[in-house]
Coordinates of C-alpha atoms (C1' of nucleotides) in Angstrom, one line a residue:
Chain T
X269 CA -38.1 5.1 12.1
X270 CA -38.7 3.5 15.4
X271 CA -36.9 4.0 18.4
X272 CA -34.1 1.2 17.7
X273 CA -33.6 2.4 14.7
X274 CA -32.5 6.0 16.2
X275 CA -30.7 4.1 18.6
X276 CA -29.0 1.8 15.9
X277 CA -27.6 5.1 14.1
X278 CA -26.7 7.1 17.4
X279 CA -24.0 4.8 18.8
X280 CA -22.7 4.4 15.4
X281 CA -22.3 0.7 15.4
X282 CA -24.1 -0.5 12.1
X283 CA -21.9 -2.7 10.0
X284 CA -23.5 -0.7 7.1
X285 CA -21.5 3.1 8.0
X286 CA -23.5 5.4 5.9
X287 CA -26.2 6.3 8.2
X288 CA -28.6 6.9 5.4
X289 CA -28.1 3.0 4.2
X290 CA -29.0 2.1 7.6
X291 CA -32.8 2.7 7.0
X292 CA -32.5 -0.5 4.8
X293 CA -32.0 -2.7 7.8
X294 CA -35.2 -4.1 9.3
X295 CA -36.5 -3.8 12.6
X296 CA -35.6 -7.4 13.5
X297 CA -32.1 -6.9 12.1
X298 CA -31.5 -4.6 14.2
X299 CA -32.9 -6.3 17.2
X300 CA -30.9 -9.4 16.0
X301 CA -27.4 -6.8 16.1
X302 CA -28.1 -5.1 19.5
X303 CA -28.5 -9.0 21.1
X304 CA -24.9 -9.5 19.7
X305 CA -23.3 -6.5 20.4
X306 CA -20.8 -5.2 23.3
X307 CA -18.8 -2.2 23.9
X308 CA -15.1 -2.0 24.6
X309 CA -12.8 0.4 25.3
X310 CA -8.9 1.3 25.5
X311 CA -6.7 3.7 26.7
X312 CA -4.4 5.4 23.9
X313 CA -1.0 3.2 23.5
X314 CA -3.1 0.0 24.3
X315 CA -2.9 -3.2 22.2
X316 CA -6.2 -4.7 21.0
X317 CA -5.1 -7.5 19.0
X318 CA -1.5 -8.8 17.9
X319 CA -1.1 -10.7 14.4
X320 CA -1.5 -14.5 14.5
X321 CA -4.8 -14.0 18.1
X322 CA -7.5 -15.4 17.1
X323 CA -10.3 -12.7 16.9
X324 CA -13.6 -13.8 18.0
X325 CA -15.5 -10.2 17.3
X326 CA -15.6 -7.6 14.2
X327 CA -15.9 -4.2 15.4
X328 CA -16.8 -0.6 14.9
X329 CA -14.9 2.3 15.9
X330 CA -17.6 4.6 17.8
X331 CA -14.7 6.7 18.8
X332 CA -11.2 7.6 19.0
X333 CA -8.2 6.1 16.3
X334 CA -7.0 2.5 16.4
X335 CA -4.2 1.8 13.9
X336 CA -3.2 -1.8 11.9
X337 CA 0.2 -2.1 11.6
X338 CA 2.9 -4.8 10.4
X339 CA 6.4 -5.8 12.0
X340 CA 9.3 -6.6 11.2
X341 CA 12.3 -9.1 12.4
X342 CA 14.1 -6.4 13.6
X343 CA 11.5 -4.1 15.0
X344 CA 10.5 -1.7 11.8
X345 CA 7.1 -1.2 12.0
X346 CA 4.6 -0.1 9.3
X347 CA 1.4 1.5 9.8
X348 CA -1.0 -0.5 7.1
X349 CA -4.8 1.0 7.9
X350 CA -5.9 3.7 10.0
X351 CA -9.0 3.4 11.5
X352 CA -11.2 6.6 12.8
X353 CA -14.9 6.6 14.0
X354 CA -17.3 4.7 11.7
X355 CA -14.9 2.8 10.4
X356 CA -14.9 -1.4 10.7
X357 CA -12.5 -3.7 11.7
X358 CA -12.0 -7.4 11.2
X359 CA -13.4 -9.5 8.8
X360 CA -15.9 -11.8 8.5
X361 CA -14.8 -15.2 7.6
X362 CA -11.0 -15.0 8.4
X363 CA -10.5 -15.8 12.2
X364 CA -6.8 -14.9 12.7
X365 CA -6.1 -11.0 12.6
X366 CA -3.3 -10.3 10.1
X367 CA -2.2 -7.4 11.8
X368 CA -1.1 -5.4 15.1
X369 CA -4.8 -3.8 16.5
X370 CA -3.4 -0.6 18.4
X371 CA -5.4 2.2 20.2
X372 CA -4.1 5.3 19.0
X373 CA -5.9 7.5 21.0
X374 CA -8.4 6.6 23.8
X375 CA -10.6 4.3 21.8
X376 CA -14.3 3.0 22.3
X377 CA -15.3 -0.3 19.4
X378 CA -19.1 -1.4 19.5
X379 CA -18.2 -5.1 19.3
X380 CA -20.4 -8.0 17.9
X381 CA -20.1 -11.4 18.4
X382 CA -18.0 -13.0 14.7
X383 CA -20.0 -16.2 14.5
X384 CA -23.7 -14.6 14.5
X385 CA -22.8 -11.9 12.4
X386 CA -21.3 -13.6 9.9
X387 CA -25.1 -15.5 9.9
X388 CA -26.5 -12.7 9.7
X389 CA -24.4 -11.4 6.5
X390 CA -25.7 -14.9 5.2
X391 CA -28.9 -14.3 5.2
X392 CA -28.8 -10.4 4.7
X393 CA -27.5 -9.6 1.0
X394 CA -27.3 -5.9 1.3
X395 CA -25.2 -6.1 4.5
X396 CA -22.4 -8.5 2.5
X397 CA -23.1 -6.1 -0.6
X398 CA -22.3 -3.3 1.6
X399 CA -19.4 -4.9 3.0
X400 CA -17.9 -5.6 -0.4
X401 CA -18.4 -2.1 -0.7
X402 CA -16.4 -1.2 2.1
X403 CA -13.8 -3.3 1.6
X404 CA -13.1 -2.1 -2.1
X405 CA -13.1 1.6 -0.5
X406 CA -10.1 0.3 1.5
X407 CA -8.5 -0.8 -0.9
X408 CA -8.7 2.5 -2.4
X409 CA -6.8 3.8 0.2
X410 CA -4.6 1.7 0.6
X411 CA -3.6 1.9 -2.7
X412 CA -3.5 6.1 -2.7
X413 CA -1.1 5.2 0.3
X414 CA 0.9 3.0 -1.5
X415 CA 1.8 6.2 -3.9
X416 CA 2.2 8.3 -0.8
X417 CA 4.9 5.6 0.6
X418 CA 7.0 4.6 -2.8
X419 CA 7.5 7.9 -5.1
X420 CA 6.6 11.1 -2.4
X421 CA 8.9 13.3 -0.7
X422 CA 8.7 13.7 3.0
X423 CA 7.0 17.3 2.5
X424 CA 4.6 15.9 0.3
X425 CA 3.5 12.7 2.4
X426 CA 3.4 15.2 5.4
X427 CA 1.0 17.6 3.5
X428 CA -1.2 14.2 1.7
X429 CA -1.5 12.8 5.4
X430 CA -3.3 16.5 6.9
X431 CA -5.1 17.0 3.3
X432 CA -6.7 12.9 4.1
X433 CA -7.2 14.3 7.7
X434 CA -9.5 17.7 6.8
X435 CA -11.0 15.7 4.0
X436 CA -12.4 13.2 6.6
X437 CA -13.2 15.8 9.2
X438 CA -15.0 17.6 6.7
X439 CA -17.1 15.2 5.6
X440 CA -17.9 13.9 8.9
X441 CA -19.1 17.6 9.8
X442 CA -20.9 18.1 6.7
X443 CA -18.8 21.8 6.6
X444 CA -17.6 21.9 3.0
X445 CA -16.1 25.0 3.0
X446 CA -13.7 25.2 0.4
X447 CA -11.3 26.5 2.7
X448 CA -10.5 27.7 6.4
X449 CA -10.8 24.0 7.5
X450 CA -9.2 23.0 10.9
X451 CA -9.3 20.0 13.4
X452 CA -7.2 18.4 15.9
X453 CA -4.3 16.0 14.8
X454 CA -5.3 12.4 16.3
X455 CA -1.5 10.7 16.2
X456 CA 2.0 11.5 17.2
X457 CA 4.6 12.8 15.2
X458 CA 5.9 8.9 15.9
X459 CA 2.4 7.8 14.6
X460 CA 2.3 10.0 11.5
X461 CA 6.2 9.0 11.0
X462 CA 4.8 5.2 11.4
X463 CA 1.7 5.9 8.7
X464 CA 4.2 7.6 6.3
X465 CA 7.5 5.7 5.9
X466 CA 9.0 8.4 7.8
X467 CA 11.3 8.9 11.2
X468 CA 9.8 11.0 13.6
X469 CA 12.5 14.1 13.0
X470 CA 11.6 14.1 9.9
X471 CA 8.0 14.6 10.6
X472 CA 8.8 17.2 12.4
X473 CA 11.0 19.1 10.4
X474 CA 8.6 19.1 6.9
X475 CA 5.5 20.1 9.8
X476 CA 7.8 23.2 10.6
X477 CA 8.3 23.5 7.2
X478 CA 5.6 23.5 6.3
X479 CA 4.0 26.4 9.2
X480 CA 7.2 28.5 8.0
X481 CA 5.8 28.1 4.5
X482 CA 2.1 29.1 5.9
X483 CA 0.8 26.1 4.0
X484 CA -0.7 25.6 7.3
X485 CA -0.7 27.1 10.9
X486 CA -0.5 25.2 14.4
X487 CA -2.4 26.3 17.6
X488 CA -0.4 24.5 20.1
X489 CA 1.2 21.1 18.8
X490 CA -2.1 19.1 17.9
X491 CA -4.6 22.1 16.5
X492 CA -3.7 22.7 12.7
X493 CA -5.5 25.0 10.8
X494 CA -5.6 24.8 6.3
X495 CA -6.1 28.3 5.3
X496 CA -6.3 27.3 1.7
X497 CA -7.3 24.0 0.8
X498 CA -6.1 24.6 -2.9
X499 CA -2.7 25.4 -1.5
X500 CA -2.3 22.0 1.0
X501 CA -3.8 20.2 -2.9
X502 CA -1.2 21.5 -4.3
X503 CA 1.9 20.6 -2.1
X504 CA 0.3 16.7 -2.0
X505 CA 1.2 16.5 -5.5
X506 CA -1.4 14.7 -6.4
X507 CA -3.0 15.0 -10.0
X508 CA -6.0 17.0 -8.9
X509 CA -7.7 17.2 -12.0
X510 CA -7.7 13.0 -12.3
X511 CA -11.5 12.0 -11.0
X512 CA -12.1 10.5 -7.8
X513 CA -11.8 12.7 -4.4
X514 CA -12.3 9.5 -1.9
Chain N
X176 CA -18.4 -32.4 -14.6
X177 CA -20.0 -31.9 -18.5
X178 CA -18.4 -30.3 -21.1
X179 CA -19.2 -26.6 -20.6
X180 CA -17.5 -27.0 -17.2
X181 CA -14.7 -28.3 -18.4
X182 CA -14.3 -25.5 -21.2
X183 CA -14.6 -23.4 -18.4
X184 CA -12.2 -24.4 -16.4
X185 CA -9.7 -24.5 -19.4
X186 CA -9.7 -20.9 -20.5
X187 CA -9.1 -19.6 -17.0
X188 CA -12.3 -17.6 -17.4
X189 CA -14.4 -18.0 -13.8
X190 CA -14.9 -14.8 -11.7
X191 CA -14.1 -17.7 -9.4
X192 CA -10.9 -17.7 -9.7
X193 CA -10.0 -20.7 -7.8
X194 CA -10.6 -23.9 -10.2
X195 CA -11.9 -26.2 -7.4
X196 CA -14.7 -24.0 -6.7
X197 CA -16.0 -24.0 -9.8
X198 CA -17.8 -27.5 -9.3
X199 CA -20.2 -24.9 -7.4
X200 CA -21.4 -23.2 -10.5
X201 CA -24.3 -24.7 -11.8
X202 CA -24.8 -25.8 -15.7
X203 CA -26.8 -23.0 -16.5
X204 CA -25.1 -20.0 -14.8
X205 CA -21.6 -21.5 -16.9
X206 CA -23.8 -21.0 -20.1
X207 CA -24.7 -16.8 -18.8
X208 CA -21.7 -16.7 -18.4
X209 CA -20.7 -18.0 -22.0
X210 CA -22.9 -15.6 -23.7
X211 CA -21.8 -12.3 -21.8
X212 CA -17.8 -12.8 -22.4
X213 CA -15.4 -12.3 -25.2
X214 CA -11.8 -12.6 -25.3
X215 CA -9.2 -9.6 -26.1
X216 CA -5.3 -9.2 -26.9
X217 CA -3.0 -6.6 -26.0
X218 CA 0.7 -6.5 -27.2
X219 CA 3.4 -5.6 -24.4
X220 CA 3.1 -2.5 -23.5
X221 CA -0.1 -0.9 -25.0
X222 CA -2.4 0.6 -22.4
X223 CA -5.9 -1.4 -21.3
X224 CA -7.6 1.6 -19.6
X225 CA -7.0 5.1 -18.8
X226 CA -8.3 6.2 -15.2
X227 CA -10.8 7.9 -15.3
X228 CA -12.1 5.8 -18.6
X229 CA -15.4 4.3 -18.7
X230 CA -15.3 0.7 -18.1
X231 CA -18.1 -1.3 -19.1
X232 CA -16.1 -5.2 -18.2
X233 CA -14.6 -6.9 -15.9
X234 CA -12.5 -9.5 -16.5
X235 CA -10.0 -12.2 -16.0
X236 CA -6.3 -12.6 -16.8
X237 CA -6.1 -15.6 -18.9
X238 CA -2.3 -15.5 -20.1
X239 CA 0.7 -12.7 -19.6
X240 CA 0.7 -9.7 -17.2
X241 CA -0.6 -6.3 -16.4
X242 CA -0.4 -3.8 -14.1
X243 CA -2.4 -1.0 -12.3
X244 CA -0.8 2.6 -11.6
X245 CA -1.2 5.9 -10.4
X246 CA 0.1 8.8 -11.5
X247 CA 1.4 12.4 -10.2
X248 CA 1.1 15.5 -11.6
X249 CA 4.8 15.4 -13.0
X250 CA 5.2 12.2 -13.9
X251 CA 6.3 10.0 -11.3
X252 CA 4.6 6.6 -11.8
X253 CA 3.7 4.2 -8.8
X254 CA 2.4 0.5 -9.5
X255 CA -0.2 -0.3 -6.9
X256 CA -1.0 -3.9 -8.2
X257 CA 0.0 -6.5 -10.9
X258 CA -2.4 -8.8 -12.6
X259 CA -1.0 -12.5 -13.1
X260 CA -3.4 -14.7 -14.7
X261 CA -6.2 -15.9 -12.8
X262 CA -6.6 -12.5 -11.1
X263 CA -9.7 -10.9 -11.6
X264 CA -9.8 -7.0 -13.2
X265 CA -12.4 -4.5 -12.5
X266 CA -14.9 -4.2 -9.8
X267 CA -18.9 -4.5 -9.9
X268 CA -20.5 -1.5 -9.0
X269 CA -18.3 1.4 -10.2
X270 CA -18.3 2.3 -13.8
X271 CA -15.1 4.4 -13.8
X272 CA -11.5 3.0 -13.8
X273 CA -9.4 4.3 -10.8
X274 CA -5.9 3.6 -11.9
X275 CA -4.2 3.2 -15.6
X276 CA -4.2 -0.3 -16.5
X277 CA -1.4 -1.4 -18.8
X278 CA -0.3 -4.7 -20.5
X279 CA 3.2 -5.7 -18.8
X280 CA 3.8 -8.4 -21.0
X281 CA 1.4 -9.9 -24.3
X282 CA -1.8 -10.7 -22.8
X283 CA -4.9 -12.5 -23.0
X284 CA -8.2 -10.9 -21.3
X285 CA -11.4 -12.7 -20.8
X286 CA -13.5 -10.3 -20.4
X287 CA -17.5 -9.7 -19.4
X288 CA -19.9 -7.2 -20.2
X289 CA -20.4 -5.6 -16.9
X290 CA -24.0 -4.9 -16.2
X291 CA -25.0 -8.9 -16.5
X292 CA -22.4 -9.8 -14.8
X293 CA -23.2 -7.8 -11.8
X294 CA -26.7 -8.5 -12.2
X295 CA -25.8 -12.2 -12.2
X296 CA -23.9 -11.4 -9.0
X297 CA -26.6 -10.2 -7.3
X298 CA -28.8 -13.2 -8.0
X299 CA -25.9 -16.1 -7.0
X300 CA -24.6 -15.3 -3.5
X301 CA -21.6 -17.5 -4.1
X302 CA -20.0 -15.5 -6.5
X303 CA -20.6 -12.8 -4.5
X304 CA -18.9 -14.3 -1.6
X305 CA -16.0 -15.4 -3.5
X306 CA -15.6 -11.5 -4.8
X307 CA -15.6 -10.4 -1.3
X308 CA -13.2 -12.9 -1.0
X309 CA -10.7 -12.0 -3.5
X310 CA -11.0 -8.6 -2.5
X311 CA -9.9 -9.3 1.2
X312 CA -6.9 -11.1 -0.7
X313 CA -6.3 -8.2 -2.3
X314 CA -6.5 -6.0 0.5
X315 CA -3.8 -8.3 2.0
X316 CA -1.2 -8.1 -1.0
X317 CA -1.8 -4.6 -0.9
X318 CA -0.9 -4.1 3.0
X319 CA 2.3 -6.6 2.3
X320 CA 3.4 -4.4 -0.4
X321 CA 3.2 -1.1 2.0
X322 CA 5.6 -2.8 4.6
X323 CA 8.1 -3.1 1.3
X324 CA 7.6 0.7 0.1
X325 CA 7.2 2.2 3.3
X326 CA 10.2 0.3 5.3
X327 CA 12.5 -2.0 3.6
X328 CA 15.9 -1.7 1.9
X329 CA 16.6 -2.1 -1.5
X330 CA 18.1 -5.5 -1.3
X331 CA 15.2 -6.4 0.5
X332 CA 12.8 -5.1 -1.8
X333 CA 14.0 -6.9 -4.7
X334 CA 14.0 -9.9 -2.1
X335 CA 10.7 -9.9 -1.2
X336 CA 9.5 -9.2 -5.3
X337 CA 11.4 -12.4 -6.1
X338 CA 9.9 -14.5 -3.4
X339 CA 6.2 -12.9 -4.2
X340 CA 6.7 -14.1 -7.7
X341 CA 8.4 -17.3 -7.4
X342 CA 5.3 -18.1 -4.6
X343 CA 2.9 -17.8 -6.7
X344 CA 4.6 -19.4 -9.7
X345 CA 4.9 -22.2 -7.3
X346 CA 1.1 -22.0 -6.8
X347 CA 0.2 -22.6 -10.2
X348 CA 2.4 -25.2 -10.7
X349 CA 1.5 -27.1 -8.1
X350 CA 5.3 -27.6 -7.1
X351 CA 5.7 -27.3 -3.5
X352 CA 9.4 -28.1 -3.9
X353 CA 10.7 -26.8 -1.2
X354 CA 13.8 -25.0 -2.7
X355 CA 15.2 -25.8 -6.0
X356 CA 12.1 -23.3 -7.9
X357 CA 13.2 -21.3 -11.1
X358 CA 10.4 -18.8 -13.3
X359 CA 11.1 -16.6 -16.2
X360 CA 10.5 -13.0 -14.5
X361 CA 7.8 -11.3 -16.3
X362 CA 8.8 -7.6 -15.3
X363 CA 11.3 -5.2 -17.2
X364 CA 13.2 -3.9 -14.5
X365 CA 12.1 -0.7 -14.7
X366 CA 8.4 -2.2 -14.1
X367 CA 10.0 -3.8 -11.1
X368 CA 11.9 -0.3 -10.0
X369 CA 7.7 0.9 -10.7
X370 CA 6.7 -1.8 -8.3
X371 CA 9.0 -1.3 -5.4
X372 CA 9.5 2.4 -5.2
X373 CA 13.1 2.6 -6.9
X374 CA 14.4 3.4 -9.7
X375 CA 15.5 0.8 -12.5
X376 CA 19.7 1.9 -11.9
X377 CA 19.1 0.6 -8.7
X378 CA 16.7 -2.3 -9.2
X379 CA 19.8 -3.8 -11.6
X380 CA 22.7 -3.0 -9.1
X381 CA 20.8 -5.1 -6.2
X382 CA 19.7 -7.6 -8.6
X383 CA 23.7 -8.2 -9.3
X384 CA 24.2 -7.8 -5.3
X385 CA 22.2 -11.1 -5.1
X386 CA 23.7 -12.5 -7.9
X387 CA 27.0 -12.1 -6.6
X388 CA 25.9 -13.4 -3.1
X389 CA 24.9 -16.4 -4.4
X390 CA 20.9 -16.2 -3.1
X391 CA 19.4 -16.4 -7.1
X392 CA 21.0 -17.0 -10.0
X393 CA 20.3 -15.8 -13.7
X394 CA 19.9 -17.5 -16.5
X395 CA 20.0 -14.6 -19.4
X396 CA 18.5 -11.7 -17.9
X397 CA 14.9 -13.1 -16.9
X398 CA 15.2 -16.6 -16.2
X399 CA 15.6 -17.0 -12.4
X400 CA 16.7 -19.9 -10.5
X401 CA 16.3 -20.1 -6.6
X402 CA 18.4 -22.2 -5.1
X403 CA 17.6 -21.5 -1.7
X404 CA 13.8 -20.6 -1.3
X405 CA 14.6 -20.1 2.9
X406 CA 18.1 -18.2 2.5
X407 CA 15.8 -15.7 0.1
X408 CA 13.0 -15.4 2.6
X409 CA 15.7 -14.2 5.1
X410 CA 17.1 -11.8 2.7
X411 CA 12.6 -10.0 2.8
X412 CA 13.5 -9.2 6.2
X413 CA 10.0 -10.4 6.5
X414 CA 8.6 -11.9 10.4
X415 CA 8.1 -15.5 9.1
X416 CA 7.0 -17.1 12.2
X417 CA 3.9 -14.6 12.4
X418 CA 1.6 -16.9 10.6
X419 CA -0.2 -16.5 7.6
X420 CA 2.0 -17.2 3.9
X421 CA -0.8 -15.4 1.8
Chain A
dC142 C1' 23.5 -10.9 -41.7
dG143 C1' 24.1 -6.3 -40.1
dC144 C1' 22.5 -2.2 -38.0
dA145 C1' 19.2 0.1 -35.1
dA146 C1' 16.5 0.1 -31.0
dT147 C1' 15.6 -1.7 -26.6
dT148 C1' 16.9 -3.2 -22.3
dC149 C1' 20.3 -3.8 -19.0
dT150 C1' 24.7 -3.0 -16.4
dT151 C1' 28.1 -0.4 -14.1
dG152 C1' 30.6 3.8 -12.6
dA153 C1' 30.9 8.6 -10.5
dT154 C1' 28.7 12.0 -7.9
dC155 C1' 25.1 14.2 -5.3
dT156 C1' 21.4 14.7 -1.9
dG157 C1' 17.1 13.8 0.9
dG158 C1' 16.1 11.8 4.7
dG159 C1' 18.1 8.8 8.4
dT160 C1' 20.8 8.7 12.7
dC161 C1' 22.7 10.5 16.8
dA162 C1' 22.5 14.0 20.2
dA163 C1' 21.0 17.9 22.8
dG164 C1' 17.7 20.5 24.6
dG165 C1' 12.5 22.7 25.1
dC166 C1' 7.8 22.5 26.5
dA167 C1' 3.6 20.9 28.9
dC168 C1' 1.5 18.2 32.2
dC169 C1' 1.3 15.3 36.2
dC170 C1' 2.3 13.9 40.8
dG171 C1' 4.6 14.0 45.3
Chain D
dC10 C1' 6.8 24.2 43.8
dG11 C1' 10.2 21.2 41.8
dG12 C1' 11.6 17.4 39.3
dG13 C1' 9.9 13.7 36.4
dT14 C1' 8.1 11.9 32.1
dG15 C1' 6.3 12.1 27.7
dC16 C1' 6.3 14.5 23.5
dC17 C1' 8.3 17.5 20.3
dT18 C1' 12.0 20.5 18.0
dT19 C1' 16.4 21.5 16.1
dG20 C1' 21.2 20.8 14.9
dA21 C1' 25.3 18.2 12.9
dC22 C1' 26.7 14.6 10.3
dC23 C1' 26.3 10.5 7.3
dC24 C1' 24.8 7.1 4.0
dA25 C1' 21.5 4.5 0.8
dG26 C1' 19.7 5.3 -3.1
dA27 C1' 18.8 9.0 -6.8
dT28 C1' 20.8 11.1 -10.7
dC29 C1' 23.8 11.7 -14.6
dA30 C1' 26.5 9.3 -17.8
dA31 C1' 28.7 5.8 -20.6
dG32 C1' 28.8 1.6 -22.6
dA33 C1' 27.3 -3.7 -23.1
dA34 C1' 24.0 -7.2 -24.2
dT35 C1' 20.0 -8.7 -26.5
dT36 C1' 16.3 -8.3 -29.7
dG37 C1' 14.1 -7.1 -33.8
dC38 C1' 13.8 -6.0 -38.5
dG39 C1' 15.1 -4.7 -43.3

DNA sequence: CGCAATTCTTGATCTGGGTCAAGGCACCCG
DNA sequence: CGGGTGCCTTGACCCAGATCAAGAATTGCG
């Protein structure tokens, strides 16, 4: 590993997340990515892109939360994707954004240029493969959220949305202790409402009932702490015993 | 074109789904493709794949419907997509299913044996791209369909079903009509009710809510005429100045 | 043709979560 | 230090859609 290389996997901006897959890019690849690449940030609250700009850059989230959401005539808004560090936004190949880009928190994207890139994932098969890779993880997601939104009650999407939340703090930390997880809550209750289907009262009241319940504890109004794991599982619930644990 | 293309094209078989882009594949990667894929039946109603089955295919809808679904612990059912023909079912690269597939209505599978298909992938970048493609589409429905669980009415749930369907009826056809379109609805309604979050008492009560109203009529109890493609795309609730009709 | 078995419709009632409203708490800034 | 200004919590009430229940229409099959 040569110096760009370290520097490549430090700022977290390879289109190819897993830092381990990023051994596979070449020295010259990653010369190529640096000479395209530019950082941005935004202050939490601030738009990045509304649906229908034009979007001239895909993106990776080096810090922070940025959110995709969709509108409505009348003003209802739904959360669509959630986007924490490592994660990728835009797409190569469609050059309108389909969605509201907001920063949830104070936000920093490692930017790179669309055109060259998408060059670049021409000529580079095992950055598209990874891509296609990425993109059927979302849709993963999005379809696990699609259950969460049409048959769960509010307590349950309230305890899904934490158990998503510790499950990608954990394996960002590498800690995988079974239980005794905790991390600080990156949205609003108006966020989480937004991501759920939910009004903001009502996020409130299943979090409270949820503390009351000591399904999980609050240190201040942001801290939460999981003192069993197997418990939060439970109160999702999710059929645990059904495969996959994305 | 020779005749192998042609055949091709006919049984709805390309990964590529889209019949113009066929011309791309060349004479010999049509025959591969010949020898890898077989056809099966299912009669309405009989289950595809289990999740968490083995799947050793992917393949293409030729004629009918199906759906994917997840499951909860107790029962509750959530559809998370719906496979017209032309769309493509399975994914290269993961050898276990995700979600119960089920046939909605009789259908006709084309299916390929999955290990030479993805090593054919591999070796013809277009098909690649096009998969990535499809994908992003899919990603798109999906994120359309969270607005509807997550954040519209019942009326406008059934709304937005019946223009999704009648849209891509309209597709096929090749009728751009503006209004005046009619399809035979290949849901029961409880699959619908499984689609939009509801539950099938409820799916028929709106149903006879637009009835009434005058925005579809019904012709039996699946045939549905549109007499007014723009008065139903008001009744979605749906932003339809915000660009893209996918 | 007639008698289930599905599938769909409609009514009556109940309830989870939305809506409206009134504070509480923490942090910033003058 | 005092009064904003965001955020969050809690209470009271209401309504869209779920649930329970009873038939009607359509389909299929002997």
């Amino acid at each position: 590993m040569n110096e760009i290389v370290f520097d490549h996997k430090e700022c977290g901006s390879c289109p190819i997340r897993h830092r381990s897959v990023c051994a596979r890019c070449e020295a010259d690849e990653l010369e190529e990515l640096d000479a395209i690449k530019y950082y941005r940030s935004y202050e939490a609250g601030q738009p990045i892109v509304w649906s229908g700009d034009r979007m001239d850059f895909v993106a990776s989230v080096v810090t922070g939360v940025a959110s995709l959401s969709q509108a409505m005539e009348d003003g209802r808004t739904q959360m669509v994707g959630l986007l924490l560090p490592s994660d990728f936004l835009g797409r190569p190949g469609r050059d309108v954004a389909p969605y509201d880009v907001v920063a949830v928190s104070n936000l920093t994207l490692c930017c790179f240029r669309r055109k060259p890139f998408e060059q670049m994932m021409i000529r580079t098969p095992h950055i598209a493969q990874r891509l296609l890779e990425m993109t059927l993880d979302e849709l993963d997601a999005a379809r696990e959220w699609m259950l969460i939104l049409g048959r769960k009650t509010a307590r349950e999407k309230i305890a899904s949305l934490m158990a998503i939340i510790a499950r990608r703090e954990a394996s960002l930390a590498l800690t995988t202790a079974g239980d005794g997880m905790d991390f600080e809550l990156p949205l609003t209750r108006e966020a989480m409402a937004d991501y759920l289907g939910l009004t903001l009262e009502t996020v409130s009241r299943q979090i409270s009932a949820l503390k009351r319940d000591g399904v999980i504890t609050l240190e201040g109004k942001r801290r939460v702490i999981i003192p069993d794991f197997d418990r939060l599982q439970i109160e999702t619930g999710d059929d645990n015993d059904g495969g996959l644990m994305v």
